[in-house]
Short mmCIF file of C-alpha atoms and ligand atoms in Angstrom, two decimals:
data_model
loop_
_atom_site.label_atom_id
_atom_site.label_comp_id
_atom_site.label_asym_id
_atom_site.label_seq_id
_atom_site.Cartn_x
_atom_site.Cartn_y
_atom_site.Cartn_z
CA UNK A 143 10.64 -1.85 -25.92
CA UNK A 144 9.23 -1.94 -29.43
CA UNK A 145 5.54 -2.43 -30.07
CA UNK A 146 6.36 -5.80 -31.57
CA UNK A 147 8.15 -6.84 -28.35
CA UNK A 148 5.08 -5.87 -26.34
CA UNK A 149 2.86 -8.02 -28.51
CA UNK A 150 5.27 -10.95 -28.38
CA UNK A 151 5.38 -10.69 -24.58
CA UNK A 152 1.58 -10.84 -24.48
CA UNK A 153 1.28 -13.96 -26.59
CA UNK A 154 2.02 -16.66 -23.98
CA UNK A 155 -0.46 -15.02 -21.58
CA UNK A 156 -3.14 -14.83 -24.24
CA UNK A 157 -2.61 -18.52 -24.83
CA UNK A 158 -2.47 -19.44 -21.15
CA UNK A 159 -5.59 -17.52 -20.13
CA UNK A 160 -7.81 -18.45 -23.08
CA UNK A 161 -10.92 -20.19 -21.80
CA UNK A 162 -10.12 -19.19 -18.18
CA UNK A 163 -12.40 -17.18 -15.92
CA UNK A 164 -11.12 -13.88 -14.52
CA UNK A 165 -13.27 -12.14 -11.90
CA UNK A 166 -12.75 -8.37 -11.75
CA UNK A 167 -14.01 -6.34 -8.80
CA UNK A 168 -14.80 -2.84 -10.03
CA UNK A 169 -15.17 -0.36 -7.18
CA UNK A 170 -17.90 2.23 -6.84
CA UNK A 171 -15.11 4.71 -6.09
CA UNK A 172 -13.80 4.27 -9.61
CA UNK A 173 -17.17 5.41 -10.94
CA UNK A 174 -17.85 8.31 -8.59
CA UNK A 175 -17.18 11.88 -9.66
CA UNK A 176 -17.22 13.48 -13.05
CA UNK A 177 -14.07 12.65 -15.01
CA UNK A 178 -14.62 8.96 -14.55
CA UNK A 179 -16.53 8.32 -17.69
CA UNK A 180 -13.12 8.08 -19.30
CA UNK A 181 -11.89 5.64 -16.68
CA UNK A 182 -15.00 3.53 -17.20
CA UNK A 183 -14.50 3.61 -20.98
CA UNK A 184 -10.90 2.40 -20.61
CA UNK A 185 -12.01 -0.34 -18.23
CA UNK A 186 -14.69 -1.38 -20.72
CA UNK A 187 -12.11 -1.63 -23.49
CA UNK A 188 -9.95 -3.89 -21.35
CA UNK A 189 -12.89 -6.18 -20.60
CA UNK A 190 -13.78 -6.37 -24.28
CA UNK A 191 -10.19 -7.08 -25.30
CA UNK A 192 -9.92 -9.85 -22.70
CA UNK A 193 -13.17 -11.34 -23.98
CA UNK A 194 -11.98 -11.08 -27.58
CA UNK A 195 -8.86 -13.14 -26.86
CA UNK A 196 -10.93 -15.89 -25.26
CA UNK A 197 -10.79 -14.98 -21.56
CA UNK A 198 -14.07 -15.23 -19.65
CA UNK A 199 -14.29 -11.99 -17.63
CA UNK A 200 -16.85 -11.64 -14.82
CA UNK A 201 -17.36 -8.14 -13.40
CA UNK A 202 -18.50 -7.73 -9.78
CA UNK A 203 -19.30 -4.27 -8.43
CA UNK A 204 -20.52 -2.38 -5.40
CA UNK A 205 -21.39 1.32 -5.29
CA UNK A 206 -20.83 2.81 -1.82
CA UNK A 207 -20.35 6.44 -2.92
CA UNK A 208 -23.40 6.32 -5.21
CA UNK A 209 -25.52 4.88 -2.39
CA UNK A 210 -24.38 7.66 -0.06
CA UNK A 211 -25.24 10.24 -2.66
CA UNK A 212 -28.81 9.04 -3.22
CA UNK A 213 -29.39 8.61 0.52
CA UNK A 214 -28.40 12.21 1.09
CA UNK A 215 -30.46 13.46 -1.86
CA UNK A 216 -33.47 11.65 -0.39
CA UNK A 217 -32.68 12.98 3.06
CA UNK A 218 -32.42 9.49 4.56
CA UNK A 219 -30.16 9.70 7.58
CA UNK A 220 -27.87 6.83 8.47
CA UNK A 221 -26.87 5.51 11.82
CA UNK A 222 -23.44 3.92 12.13
CA UNK A 223 -22.33 1.14 14.46
CA UNK A 224 -18.57 0.58 14.68
CA UNK A 225 -18.13 2.39 11.38
CA UNK A 226 -20.70 0.25 9.55
CA UNK A 227 -23.93 1.74 8.26
CA UNK A 228 -27.06 0.31 9.81
CA UNK A 229 -29.12 -0.80 6.81
CA UNK A 230 -32.83 -0.50 7.58
CA UNK A 231 -35.60 -1.30 5.08
CA UNK A 232 -35.62 2.20 3.52
CA UNK A 233 -31.84 2.16 3.14
CA UNK A 234 -31.94 -1.32 1.61
CA UNK A 235 -34.43 -0.05 -1.00
CA UNK A 236 -31.93 2.63 -1.93
CA UNK A 237 -29.05 0.12 -2.05
CA UNK A 238 -31.02 -2.03 -4.46
CA UNK A 239 -32.08 0.93 -6.61
CA UNK A 240 -28.58 2.30 -6.89
CA UNK A 241 -26.74 -0.98 -7.48
CA UNK A 242 -29.26 -2.61 -9.83
CA UNK A 243 -30.76 0.52 -11.37
CA UNK A 244 -27.79 2.85 -11.72
CA UNK A 245 -24.30 1.40 -11.27
CA UNK A 246 -24.96 -1.96 -12.94
CA UNK A 247 -26.47 -0.59 -16.18
CA UNK A 248 -23.75 2.07 -16.34
CA UNK A 249 -21.04 -0.62 -16.49
CA UNK A 250 -23.10 -2.81 -18.83
CA UNK A 251 -23.63 0.09 -21.25
CA UNK A 252 -19.97 1.07 -21.21
CA UNK A 253 -18.89 -2.46 -22.16
CA UNK A 254 -21.62 -2.73 -24.78
CA UNK A 255 -20.43 0.33 -26.68
CA UNK A 256 -17.63 -1.97 -27.92
CA UNK A 257 -19.67 -5.10 -28.53
CA UNK A 258 -22.98 -6.54 -27.44
CA UNK A 259 -21.65 -8.83 -24.79
CA UNK A 260 -22.34 -7.53 -21.28
CA UNK A 261 -25.31 -8.83 -19.29
CA UNK A 262 -26.35 -7.21 -16.01
CA UNK A 263 -27.20 -9.53 -13.15
CA UNK A 264 -28.11 -8.90 -9.54
CA UNK A 265 -26.83 -11.18 -6.80
CA UNK A 266 -30.51 -11.94 -6.20
CA UNK A 267 -30.91 -13.45 -9.68
CA UNK A 268 -31.14 -17.23 -9.42
CA UNK A 269 -29.98 -16.52 -5.85
CA UNK A 270 -26.36 -16.18 -6.92
CA UNK A 271 -25.50 -14.58 -3.58
CA UNK A 272 -27.18 -16.23 -0.63
CA UNK A 273 -26.83 -13.93 2.34
CA UNK A 274 -26.81 -14.39 6.08
CA UNK A 275 -27.25 -11.43 8.44
CA UNK A 276 -23.95 -10.29 9.88
CA UNK A 277 -25.24 -8.83 13.11
CA UNK A 278 -28.88 -8.07 13.86
CA UNK A 279 -27.96 -4.58 15.09
CA UNK A 280 -26.70 -3.70 11.58
CA UNK A 281 -29.99 -4.55 9.87
CA UNK A 282 -29.73 -5.87 6.34
CA UNK A 283 -25.95 -6.06 6.14
CA UNK A 284 -25.13 -9.56 4.99
CA UNK A 285 -22.27 -11.97 4.68
CA UNK A 286 -22.06 -14.46 1.84
CA UNK A 287 -23.48 -17.75 3.09
CA UNK A 288 -23.23 -19.46 -0.26
CA UNK A 289 -22.63 -18.68 -3.93
CA UNK A 290 -24.72 -20.39 -6.61
CA UNK A 291 -22.54 -20.08 -9.73
CA UNK A 292 -24.92 -21.83 -12.18
CA UNK A 293 -26.45 -18.70 -13.74
CA UNK A 294 -23.03 -17.05 -14.10
CA UNK A 295 -21.71 -20.20 -15.75
CA UNK A 296 -24.54 -20.38 -18.24
CA UNK A 297 -24.13 -16.71 -19.17
CA UNK A 298 -20.39 -17.36 -19.68
CA UNK A 299 -21.04 -20.52 -21.67
CA UNK A 300 -23.20 -18.48 -24.06
CA UNK A 301 -20.27 -16.13 -24.65
CA UNK A 302 -21.52 -13.15 -22.64
CA UNK A 303 -19.84 -11.12 -19.91
CA UNK A 304 -21.79 -11.14 -16.62
CA UNK A 305 -21.79 -7.87 -14.64
CA UNK A 306 -22.99 -8.66 -11.12
CA UNK A 307 -24.22 -6.32 -8.39
CA UNK A 308 -23.58 -7.41 -4.83
CA UNK A 309 -27.12 -7.48 -3.54
CA UNK A 310 -27.68 -10.78 -1.74
CA UNK A 311 -30.83 -12.53 -0.64
CA UNK A 312 -31.71 -14.85 2.25
CA UNK A 313 -33.95 -17.92 2.24
CA UNK A 314 -37.07 -15.85 2.82
CA UNK A 315 -36.41 -13.44 -0.05
CA UNK A 316 -35.11 -10.59 2.07
CA UNK A 317 -32.40 -8.57 0.28
CA UNK A 318 -29.06 -7.78 1.92
CA UNK A 319 -26.24 -5.40 1.19
CA UNK A 320 -23.05 -7.44 0.83
CA UNK A 321 -19.50 -6.12 0.89
CA UNK A 322 -18.42 -6.19 -2.77
CA UNK A 323 -14.81 -7.20 -2.05
CA UNK A 324 -15.93 -10.24 -0.11
CA UNK A 325 -18.60 -11.13 -2.64
CA UNK A 326 -16.13 -10.92 -5.54
CA UNK A 327 -13.71 -13.28 -3.78
CA UNK A 328 -16.49 -15.76 -2.99
CA UNK A 329 -17.74 -15.66 -6.59
CA UNK A 330 -14.21 -16.27 -7.92
CA UNK A 331 -13.86 -19.24 -5.60
CA UNK A 332 -17.23 -20.71 -6.61
CA UNK A 333 -16.29 -20.35 -10.30
CA UNK A 334 -12.82 -21.88 -9.73
CA UNK A 335 -11.52 -18.78 -11.47
CA UNK A 336 -7.98 -18.38 -12.74
CA UNK A 337 -7.78 -14.92 -11.18
CA UNK A 338 -9.53 -12.50 -8.90
CA UNK A 339 -8.53 -8.92 -9.68
CA UNK A 340 -9.29 -5.99 -7.37
CA UNK A 341 -9.28 -2.55 -8.96
CA UNK A 342 -8.63 -0.08 -6.15
CA UNK A 343 -7.52 3.49 -5.75
CA UNK A 344 -4.13 2.56 -4.34
CA UNK A 345 -1.03 1.38 -6.22
CA UNK A 346 -1.00 -2.22 -5.01
CA UNK A 347 0.39 -3.20 -1.62
CA UNK A 348 3.47 -1.51 -0.23
CA UNK A 349 5.91 -2.57 2.43
CA UNK A 350 6.19 1.07 3.47
CA UNK A 351 2.86 2.84 2.97
CA UNK A 352 4.33 6.19 1.87
CA UNK A 353 7.08 4.79 -0.31
CA UNK A 354 5.98 4.01 -3.88
CA UNK A 355 9.24 2.17 -4.54
CA UNK A 356 8.28 -0.42 -1.91
CA UNK A 357 5.44 -1.86 -4.01
CA UNK A 358 5.07 -5.58 -3.36
CA UNK A 359 5.01 -7.00 -6.87
CA UNK A 360 4.57 -10.63 -5.91
CA UNK A 361 3.73 -12.34 -2.68
CA UNK A 362 2.18 -15.53 -1.32
CA UNK A 363 -0.79 -16.02 0.98
CA UNK A 364 1.59 -17.11 3.74
CA UNK A 365 3.68 -13.95 3.48
CA UNK A 366 0.56 -11.85 3.24
CA UNK A 367 -0.82 -13.26 6.46
CA UNK A 368 2.44 -12.31 8.15
CA UNK A 369 2.11 -8.77 6.74
CA UNK A 370 -1.40 -8.49 8.20
CA UNK A 371 -0.21 -9.88 11.53
CA UNK A 372 2.69 -7.41 11.82
CA UNK A 373 0.53 -4.43 10.82
CA UNK A 374 2.16 -3.69 7.44
CA UNK A 375 -1.26 -4.22 5.87
CA UNK A 376 -3.84 -2.24 7.83
CA UNK A 377 -7.08 -0.33 7.72
CA UNK A 378 -9.29 -0.42 4.66
CA UNK A 379 -7.01 -2.86 2.86
CA UNK A 380 -7.71 -5.67 5.28
CA UNK A 381 -11.06 -6.86 3.81
CA UNK A 382 -9.53 -6.91 0.33
CA UNK A 383 -6.43 -8.70 1.44
CA UNK A 384 -8.42 -11.24 3.41
CA UNK A 385 -10.67 -11.87 0.42
CA UNK A 386 -7.53 -12.47 -1.68
CA UNK A 387 -6.12 -14.91 0.87
CA UNK A 388 -9.39 -16.80 1.11
CA UNK A 389 -9.90 -16.97 -2.67
CA UNK A 390 -6.38 -18.28 -3.30
CA UNK A 391 -6.68 -20.81 -0.48
CA UNK A 392 -10.01 -21.80 -2.04
CA UNK A 393 -8.37 -22.67 -5.36
CA UNK A 394 -8.24 -19.40 -7.34
CA UNK A 395 -4.81 -19.46 -9.03
CA UNK A 396 -3.87 -15.86 -8.29
CA UNK A 397 -5.25 -12.66 -6.79
CA UNK A 398 -4.22 -9.20 -7.99
CA UNK A 399 -4.53 -5.82 -6.29
CA UNK A 400 -4.22 -3.10 -8.91
CA UNK A 401 -4.48 0.68 -9.13
CA UNK A 402 -7.66 1.19 -11.15
CA UNK A 403 -6.57 4.76 -11.96
CA UNK A 404 -3.84 3.51 -14.30
CA UNK A 405 -5.12 3.50 -17.88
CA UNK A 406 -5.59 -0.07 -19.18
CA UNK A 407 -4.32 -1.51 -15.93
CA UNK A 408 -5.93 -4.90 -16.62
CA UNK A 409 -4.05 -5.33 -19.89
CA UNK A 410 -0.77 -4.20 -18.33
CA UNK A 411 -1.14 -6.70 -15.49
CA UNK A 412 -2.41 -9.69 -17.45
CA UNK A 413 -0.36 -9.47 -20.62
CA UNK A 414 3.10 -8.44 -19.41
CA UNK A 415 5.68 -10.40 -17.40
CA UNK A 416 6.20 -7.73 -14.76
CA UNK A 417 2.63 -6.54 -14.33
CA UNK A 418 1.86 -3.27 -12.55
CA UNK A 419 0.36 -4.21 -9.19
CA UNK A 420 0.56 -6.86 -6.48
CA UNK A 421 0.11 -10.51 -7.47
CA UNK A 422 -0.70 -13.05 -4.77
CA UNK A 423 -0.35 -16.77 -5.26
CA UNK A 424 -0.49 -19.86 -3.06
CA UNK A 425 2.61 -20.83 -1.16
CA UNK A 426 4.20 -20.79 2.30
CA UNK A 427 1.39 -21.35 4.79
N1 LIG B 296 0.89 -11.35 -16.65
C1 LIG B 296 1.15 -12.35 -15.68
C2 LIG B 296 -0.15 -12.79 -15.00
O1 LIG B 296 -1.13 -12.11 -15.07
C3 LIG B 296 2.15 -11.89 -14.65
C4 LIG B 296 1.70 -10.69 -13.85
C5 LIG B 296 2.72 -10.29 -12.83
N2 LIG B 296 2.21 -9.29 -11.98
C6 LIG B 296 2.83 -8.84 -10.87
N3 LIG B 296 2.21 -7.92 -10.19
N4 LIG B 296 3.96 -9.31 -10.47
O2 LIG B 296 -0.19 -13.86 -14.43
#
């Protein structure tokens, strides 16, 4: 395909998505390690290009690997219950420090090397993410009780790109660690976003896990529920997939699961007909 064809293919999408909100979940995994500055720079370029053509991107991030690293540097030991880390007060301090003090400004700075548009927010700001404890035995691990989208909307209305850490807060001001996949889906729903996009370290969803040619390019929430029920979708993908299902049922037009390791994956998915990952829309219940 010629370069001109590529640009012509992009045009209807640029038109269709102008003025629309696209929530992008950027994983802590994508940032961990050494060579990832390049990956972050490419991601930042995509966000800036989307913004330049009139899309309203919102970035939501966690930072699991970075939290683990600081906990071990500080010698804070973790206890696990059913595979989930028990978040005591000392651990929660570290979660807040890492997400708000390290990961968030790293993403903000990367975007701002291409334009002065990114604004870092914590889920505690204006109580964007109201949390409820998941299970008292897990400490300060929270679920999203409610999203207050007002601050995000005003940042968007002023033409900036919000970058949001998934620290939540309860009615008494206690901070909680919230799963970033779930938080991103809930934020997309509260913003009535056009899309929720998950950047992962897998190549979309596959019908056969080990077979790259079995990539599911398009599916519906109904089909996806069947794939969860029959075990095709399993393990670590389940929270992501369930967040996609819930967001689409809640009015988000489409959810996308993409391989964040592909250079400029956001542009390839949004501005081509075929895309490069898995796109999930409403449909058969
Ligand atoms: N660019 C279009 C969109 O973002 C189509 C993407 C198709 N992607 C796919 N994985 N089938 O809506």
